[in-house]
């Protein structure tokens, strides 16, 4: 498996001159300013940057959760930037798992049901399989004991792990995580990183946002955002090379 | 095992019981009001038609002055176009009530109570047929004379015979105007009993059923034939009446009520539509973020829409489960109460399936449509936007001039802190404009209807006042014959309390047409026309009222000109008085109920041409004090005094009785209107409560934040209460304005149905103020309860809440 940037196979995700401007009462904010980025299959890309530099915006654009102002986003050969919310949802549901910075768990579902919901929407597995898979995922992130609880009854770290389990529900080829370790102690954070690394080893692609320097080091490549622009893209030796 | 998304639906439904309860209640009040009105309307109109068909109603009634016998009845029965005929004796007697007060009593004498062929009377309770020297009373009349079956009452006949008579039972006679409406109770006796009262045998009333009973013109012709026949046989016909085919006497009023109910039904339809739409859109706004999350984890619009449709349908079903049975029960109660009042039977209280269908459509389909709209619009926003915390503060506030004003920055007085915070509530209120609009429309409709109901009530009173306005005196006495006017005045003024008197004369006349044919009997009333006359004009439709110097001027009912094409305003009319023809000039027409035509002419002129100068057979008096007690006291003293000096009073009316009677005929409408007003206040109030609560629930998180940053429970609750009051006040202002055209429409419709002319418009300020109080109280209540609940949650609970 070749993980270097001069990979001859086409990139799994490609951003070409992406611009995102937010318009609000306070005025316009250029959150992404002509960002171009290629992500190849099997990469573990870590995006860093100061608060407000546009990391979450980048995640939303890549996952098709938000529309861009100009530019192009290609995901496994499909032009995400041309998709409406409906098509984007389908593409996302089939290929990507997303961990949100603020978790976005559904308050009226149990922990287990929260993990089952994406599988339900994707119509991937039978209800029994959904349940079994969801339970396994919860075990992987070590919160299986809380399966029957409401998300609001979990601690911040537990909620974050639940969000990760939910993102992995449909066995996605791409995992996009916005600050997945922000609320975790270093031991649990390390465990989560372990999970991500395992995914990469299985040949999946991971994009992770963080501003923890130590954690950033564990990715195969780092991209730093400064005021909506990519400052540098640093390639590292693949972890398992 | 269910799919995860259905767990979400179930948990959303039953996990948040308060919200479910509120949504279901808001939806069901509207549906309930709709059900009660639509069903009662159908039950009533069907009951009315059936009750009427059951009595074999007459096409018309012919009254004779002289008595006739069975032989004449048989000859009428054998007429070609007469399908059936029956005869009765009708006597205007007096009865002394429990309280010792004398009241008019119409006594009917029927030859064979088990063979009444037209306008059937049947047994209601007690003995049947009436035994000798005992009497039956119409069931609706018992309350009027304040007696019960088994009581003995004192009855006085026009021939002065007084008898104590036992009320042996009650009868049901829907062909008569219900007693409490025209104030005259009905009694039923046999000819043996009549003899006991010293009256000779014989009939004076013919009830005729024409062959094609549904054709009114035909019926009119047939009744006219019967009348001609009677006149040829030497009978004098003072009165003949045509009934509306297939209708009870109170049909017009009832139709007015049904119409009113129909209109209110339409209003409550809109109300319930708005309540449903409002509730559902509130729910979806509340769920916006979660919808975004579900989209983000791969839910398609279709799947998510499916979830909410199921949820909304579940609310609809729950609301219908409450609204349908309650609406049915309410409709039954309401229609049986009205049936008692209008004295007819309801044979079936079956609720029409159409009502339920309409309720189901509104309860199920409408919410679905209502939820589609926000869904379609949500397609335009991205999942990220839906989830964005920015969207909370991203409201469009600040752009237009309303917002500019409300921001208060340009107003010096907003430096006053409390005003500033008030403006803050308005600003909050304005934030979700779509919701605010819906809430306001709903509440405005409710307010407008409530105030309109009061306006119609006020207009009914003004109409009554208008109807009796021409009756400028306190008491009016009709005498058995003509007396010298000077003597009447002198005797009346000798009674303490009587301050002013006036006289008139009544003359039977007939209209003579250019082809020499004559009309039926027309009453001519000839009042004095002086500045201090105790009669002012009835409501003039066209032209003018009589003037002091008038000679041969007459004022006729406006309907008269339509019936008699030869006549016109300003034209001549030939009237036969005492066998002689006189030509009069029509100077005006008045609005009046047309079945008893009365023309007015000048007293001085009429007494002069008929050689009866100084005579009078009716006396009006004005008493010193005009309150009912003083008037009644003076009146009974006067009656006693007249009796002692040999002046016989055949009929006596005080203005209070007149007003009471006129009001009584509107009582049912007023009562119904009040029921409706309460119902609407309830619907509007619960609607407001629902919306306010949903508003508060929606912002539970905001409340948590407010409290997290140090706001007190009271402070938090106050923010919402102020907001509720602002919404309430806004709806009140708009409703009060909207009520003007609404009540005009209602007045128009109701007046046309009941009297052929719109009601006298009157805006009820008390109604408006009352609704202000109600709406403010409701607003406080509606926002206080949810705000308190929200402020009782711990900050952590609130922040976890969604
Ligand atoms: N919905 C929005 N409307 C207006 N401006 C926005 C919106 N979302 C983000 N922004 C602005 O865009 C810029 C980038 O925001 P973004 O959320 O991408 O930053 P971030 O790098 O994720 O920061 P953090 O590390 O704090 O999460 C910021 O200046 C932010 O204020
Ligand atoms: Mg961020």
PDB file of N, CA, C and O and ligand atoms in Angstrom, chain A residues 22-24 29-31 49-58 66 101 178-179 209 211 225, chain B residues 385 388 390-391 394, ligand 1:
ATOM      1  N   UNK A  22     -18.993  32.892   5.224  1.00  0.00           N
ATOM      2  CA  UNK A  22     -20.223  32.946   6.018  1.00  0.00           C
ATOM      3  C   UNK A  22     -20.740  34.367   5.988  1.00  0.00           C
ATOM      4  O   UNK A  22     -19.982  35.311   6.228  1.00  0.00           O
ATOM      5  N   UNK A  23     -21.998  34.498   5.698  1.00  0.00           N
ATOM      6  CA  UNK A  23     -22.586  35.833   5.759  1.00  0.00           C
ATOM      7  C   UNK A  23     -23.459  35.924   6.995  1.00  0.00           C
ATOM      8  O   UNK A  23     -24.319  35.086   7.210  1.00  0.00           O
ATOM      9  N   UNK A  24     -23.209  36.910   7.804  1.00  0.00           N
ATOM     10  CA  UNK A  24     -24.081  37.088   8.962  1.00  0.00           C
ATOM     11  C   UNK A  24     -24.239  38.570   9.204  1.00  0.00           C
ATOM     12  O   UNK A  24     -23.641  39.390   8.505  1.00  0.00           O
ATOM     13  N   UNK A  29     -17.517  36.446   6.826  1.00  0.00           N
ATOM     14  CA  UNK A  29     -16.291  35.849   7.336  1.00  0.00           C
ATOM     15  C   UNK A  29     -15.797  34.880   6.278  1.00  0.00           C
ATOM     16  O   UNK A  29     -16.540  33.999   5.839  1.00  0.00           O
ATOM     17  N   UNK A  30     -14.580  35.040   5.875  1.00  0.00           N
ATOM     18  CA  UNK A  30     -13.982  34.102   4.921  1.00  0.00           C
ATOM     19  C   UNK A  30     -13.399  32.970   5.741  1.00  0.00           C
ATOM     20  O   UNK A  30     -12.301  33.076   6.293  1.00  0.00           O
ATOM     21  N   UNK A  31     -14.136  31.862   5.885  1.00  0.00           N
ATOM     22  CA  UNK A  31     -13.707  30.778   6.769  1.00  0.00           C
ATOM     23  C   UNK A  31     -12.699  29.885   6.071  1.00  0.00           C
ATOM     24  O   UNK A  31     -11.791  29.360   6.696  1.00  0.00           O
ATOM     25  N   UNK A  49      -4.819  23.711  13.800  1.00  0.00           N
ATOM     26  CA  UNK A  49      -4.985  25.142  13.573  1.00  0.00           C
ATOM     27  C   UNK A  49      -5.618  25.779  14.799  1.00  0.00           C
ATOM     28  O   UNK A  49      -6.216  25.094  15.632  1.00  0.00           O
ATOM     29  N   UNK A  50      -5.480  27.087  14.871  1.00  0.00           N
ATOM     30  CA  UNK A  50      -6.017  27.784  16.037  1.00  0.00           C
ATOM     31  C   UNK A  50      -7.542  27.787  16.003  1.00  0.00           C
ATOM     32  O   UNK A  50      -8.140  27.557  14.956  1.00  0.00           O
ATOM     33  N   UNK A  51      -8.100  28.108  17.134  1.00  0.00           N
ATOM     34  CA  UNK A  51      -9.557  28.207  17.186  1.00  0.00           C
ATOM     35  C   UNK A  51     -10.033  29.276  16.203  1.00  0.00           C
ATOM     36  O   UNK A  51      -9.458  30.366  16.135  1.00  0.00           O
ATOM     37  N   UNK A  52     -11.013  28.929  15.431  1.00  0.00           N
ATOM     38  CA  UNK A  52     -11.547  29.890  14.469  1.00  0.00           C
ATOM     39  C   UNK A  52     -10.800  29.905  13.152  1.00  0.00           C
ATOM     40  O   UNK A  52     -11.087  30.708  12.277  1.00  0.00           O
ATOM     41  N   UNK A  53      -9.862  28.964  12.993  1.00  0.00           N
ATOM     42  CA  UNK A  53      -9.081  28.979  11.754  1.00  0.00           C
ATOM     43  C   UNK A  53      -9.829  28.318  10.600  1.00  0.00           C
ATOM     44  O   UNK A  53      -9.376  28.376   9.459  1.00  0.00           O
ATOM     45  N   UNK A  54     -10.925  27.651  10.882  1.00  0.00           N
ATOM     46  CA  UNK A  54     -11.731  27.085   9.796  1.00  0.00           C
ATOM     47  C   UNK A  54     -11.756  25.573   9.757  1.00  0.00           C
ATOM     48  O   UNK A  54     -12.184  24.977   8.773  1.00  0.00           O
ATOM     49  N   UNK A  55     -11.310  24.915  10.845  1.00  0.00           N
ATOM     50  CA  UNK A  55     -11.224  23.451  10.850  1.00  0.00           C
ATOM     51  C   UNK A  55     -12.601  22.811  10.698  1.00  0.00           C
ATOM     52  O   UNK A  55     -12.811  21.931   9.867  1.00  0.00           O
ATOM     53  N   UNK A  56     -13.528  23.264  11.532  1.00  0.00           N
ATOM     54  CA  UNK A  56     -14.868  22.680  11.481  1.00  0.00           C
ATOM     55  C   UNK A  56     -15.504  22.950  10.118  1.00  0.00           C
ATOM     56  O   UNK A  56     -16.174  22.086   9.547  1.00  0.00           O
ATOM     57  N   UNK A  57     -15.226  24.127   9.597  1.00  0.00           N
ATOM     58  CA  UNK A  57     -15.763  24.449   8.287  1.00  0.00           C
ATOM     59  C   UNK A  57     -15.250  23.470   7.244  1.00  0.00           C
ATOM     60  O   UNK A  57     -15.995  22.967   6.409  1.00  0.00           O
ATOM     61  N   UNK A  58     -13.971  23.171   7.336  1.00  0.00           N
ATOM     62  CA  UNK A  58     -13.380  22.217   6.401  1.00  0.00           C
ATOM     63  C   UNK A  58     -14.062  20.861   6.510  1.00  0.00           C
ATOM     64  O   UNK A  58     -14.403  20.225   5.507  1.00  0.00           O
ATOM     65  N   UNK A  66     -22.184  21.096   4.505  1.00  0.00           N
ATOM     66  CA  UNK A  66     -22.417  22.511   4.214  1.00  0.00           C
ATOM     67  C   UNK A  66     -22.032  22.773   2.768  1.00  0.00           C
ATOM     68  O   UNK A  66     -21.223  22.047   2.199  1.00  0.00           O
ATOM     69  N   UNK A 101     -17.753  18.005  16.622  1.00  0.00           N
ATOM     70  CA  UNK A 101     -17.059  18.644  17.736  1.00  0.00           C
ATOM     71  C   UNK A 101     -17.964  18.716  18.958  1.00  0.00           C
ATOM     72  O   UNK A 101     -17.544  18.533  20.081  1.00  0.00           O
ATOM     73  N   UNK A 178     -14.053  15.648  14.195  1.00  0.00           N
ATOM     74  CA  UNK A 178     -13.737  17.028  14.600  1.00  0.00           C
ATOM     75  C   UNK A 178     -13.461  17.041  16.100  1.00  0.00           C
ATOM     76  O   UNK A 178     -14.387  16.846  16.899  1.00  0.00           O
ATOM     77  N   UNK A 179     -12.239  17.199  16.479  1.00  0.00           N
ATOM     78  CA  UNK A 179     -11.824  17.209  17.890  1.00  0.00           C
ATOM     79  C   UNK A 179     -12.351  16.009  18.669  1.00  0.00           C
ATOM     80  O   UNK A 179     -13.026  16.176  19.679  1.00  0.00           O
ATOM     81  N   UNK A 209      -9.442  16.327  13.223  1.00  0.00           N
ATOM     82  CA  UNK A 209      -9.118  17.694  13.610  1.00  0.00           C
ATOM     83  C   UNK A 209      -8.691  17.682  15.066  1.00  0.00           C
ATOM     84  O   UNK A 209      -9.329  17.033  15.887  1.00  0.00           O
ATOM     85  N   UNK A 211      -6.199  20.132  18.145  1.00  0.00           N
ATOM     86  CA  UNK A 211      -5.118  21.092  18.348  1.00  0.00           C
ATOM     87  C   UNK A 211      -4.148  20.638  19.434  1.00  0.00           C
ATOM     88  O   UNK A 211      -3.390  21.406  19.961  1.00  0.00           O
ATOM     89  N   UNK A 225      -4.187  24.785   9.346  1.00  0.00           N
ATOM     90  CA  UNK A 225      -4.985  25.868   8.804  1.00  0.00           C
ATOM     91  C   UNK A 225      -4.645  27.152   9.533  1.00  0.00           C
ATOM     92  O   UNK A 225      -4.570  27.179  10.759  1.00  0.00           O
TER      93      UNK A 225
ATOM     94  N   UNK B 385     -25.999  24.042   8.753  1.00  0.00           N
ATOM     95  CA  UNK B 385     -26.757  25.209   9.180  1.00  0.00           C
ATOM     96  C   UNK B 385     -27.794  24.819  10.220  1.00  0.00           C
ATOM     97  O   UNK B 385     -28.012  25.523  11.198  1.00  0.00           O
ATOM     98  N   UNK B 388     -26.150  24.337  13.381  1.00  0.00           N
ATOM     99  CA  UNK B 388     -25.300  25.426  13.832  1.00  0.00           C
ATOM    100  C   UNK B 388     -25.870  26.179  15.021  1.00  0.00           C
ATOM    101  O   UNK B 388     -27.027  26.557  15.056  1.00  0.00           O
ATOM    102  N   UNK B 390     -25.070  28.984  15.600  1.00  0.00           N
ATOM    103  CA  UNK B 390     -25.220  30.353  15.135  1.00  0.00           C
ATOM    104  C   UNK B 390     -26.666  30.645  14.770  1.00  0.00           C
ATOM    105  O   UNK B 390     -27.108  31.775  14.834  1.00  0.00           O
ATOM    106  N   UNK B 391     -27.376  29.586  14.348  1.00  0.00           N
ATOM    107  CA  UNK B 391     -28.732  29.829  13.852  1.00  0.00           C
ATOM    108  C   UNK B 391     -29.622  30.431  14.923  1.00  0.00           C
ATOM    109  O   UNK B 391     -30.569  31.129  14.630  1.00  0.00           O
ATOM    110  N   UNK B 394     -29.057  33.931  14.623  1.00  0.00           N
ATOM    111  CA  UNK B 394     -29.014  34.388  13.251  1.00  0.00           C
ATOM    112  C   UNK B 394     -30.363  34.905  12.767  1.00  0.00           C
ATOM    113  O   UNK B 394     -30.551  35.160  11.585  1.00  0.00           O
TER     114      UNK B 394
HETATM  115  N1  LIG C   1     -22.499  29.534  10.790  1.00  0.00           N
HETATM  116  C1  LIG C   1     -21.566  30.485  10.822  1.00  0.00           C
HETATM  117  N2  LIG C   1     -21.932  31.752  10.549  1.00  0.00           N
HETATM  118  C2  LIG C   1     -21.008  32.740  10.566  1.00  0.00           C
HETATM  119  N3  LIG C   1     -19.725  32.560  10.829  1.00  0.00           N
HETATM  120  C3  LIG C   1     -19.292  31.315  11.097  1.00  0.00           C
HETATM  121  C4  LIG C   1     -20.200  30.215  11.108  1.00  0.00           C
HETATM  122  N4  LIG C   1     -19.497  29.100  11.416  1.00  0.00           N
HETATM  123  C5  LIG C   1     -18.213  29.502  11.582  1.00  0.00           C
HETATM  124  N5  LIG C   1     -18.080  30.825  11.387  1.00  0.00           N
HETATM  125  C6  LIG C   1     -16.847  31.582  11.444  1.00  0.00           C
HETATM  126  O1  LIG C   1     -15.924  30.981  10.544  1.00  0.00           O
HETATM  127  C7  LIG C   1     -14.625  30.903  11.122  1.00  0.00           C
HETATM  128  C8  LIG C   1     -14.179  29.457  11.163  1.00  0.00           C
HETATM  129  O2  LIG C   1     -14.972  28.738  12.061  1.00  0.00           O
HETATM  130  P1  LIG C   1     -14.754  27.218  12.392  1.00  0.00           P
HETATM  131  O3  LIG C   1     -15.884  26.754  13.203  1.00  0.00           O
HETATM  132  O4  LIG C   1     -14.499  26.496  11.146  1.00  0.00           O
HETATM  133  O5  LIG C   1     -13.419  27.284  13.286  1.00  0.00           O
HETATM  134  P2  LIG C   1     -12.651  26.101  13.988  1.00  0.00           P
HETATM  135  O6  LIG C   1     -11.298  26.120  13.425  1.00  0.00           O
HETATM  136  O7  LIG C   1     -13.427  24.890  13.943  1.00  0.00           O
HETATM  137  O8  LIG C   1     -12.541  26.633  15.490  1.00  0.00           O
HETATM  138  P3  LIG C   1     -12.567  25.785  16.861  1.00  0.00           P
HETATM  139  O9  LIG C   1     -11.201  25.218  17.032  1.00  0.00           O
HETATM  140  O10 LIG C   1     -12.837  26.817  17.898  1.00  0.00           O
HETATM  141  O11 LIG C   1     -13.625  24.765  16.734  1.00  0.00           O
HETATM  142  C9  LIG C   1     -14.727  31.541  12.491  1.00  0.00           C
HETATM  143  O12 LIG C   1     -14.258  32.860  12.413  1.00  0.00           O
HETATM  144  C10 LIG C   1     -16.199  31.519  12.805  1.00  0.00           C
HETATM  145  O13 LIG C   1     -16.518  32.644  13.585  1.00  0.00           O
END
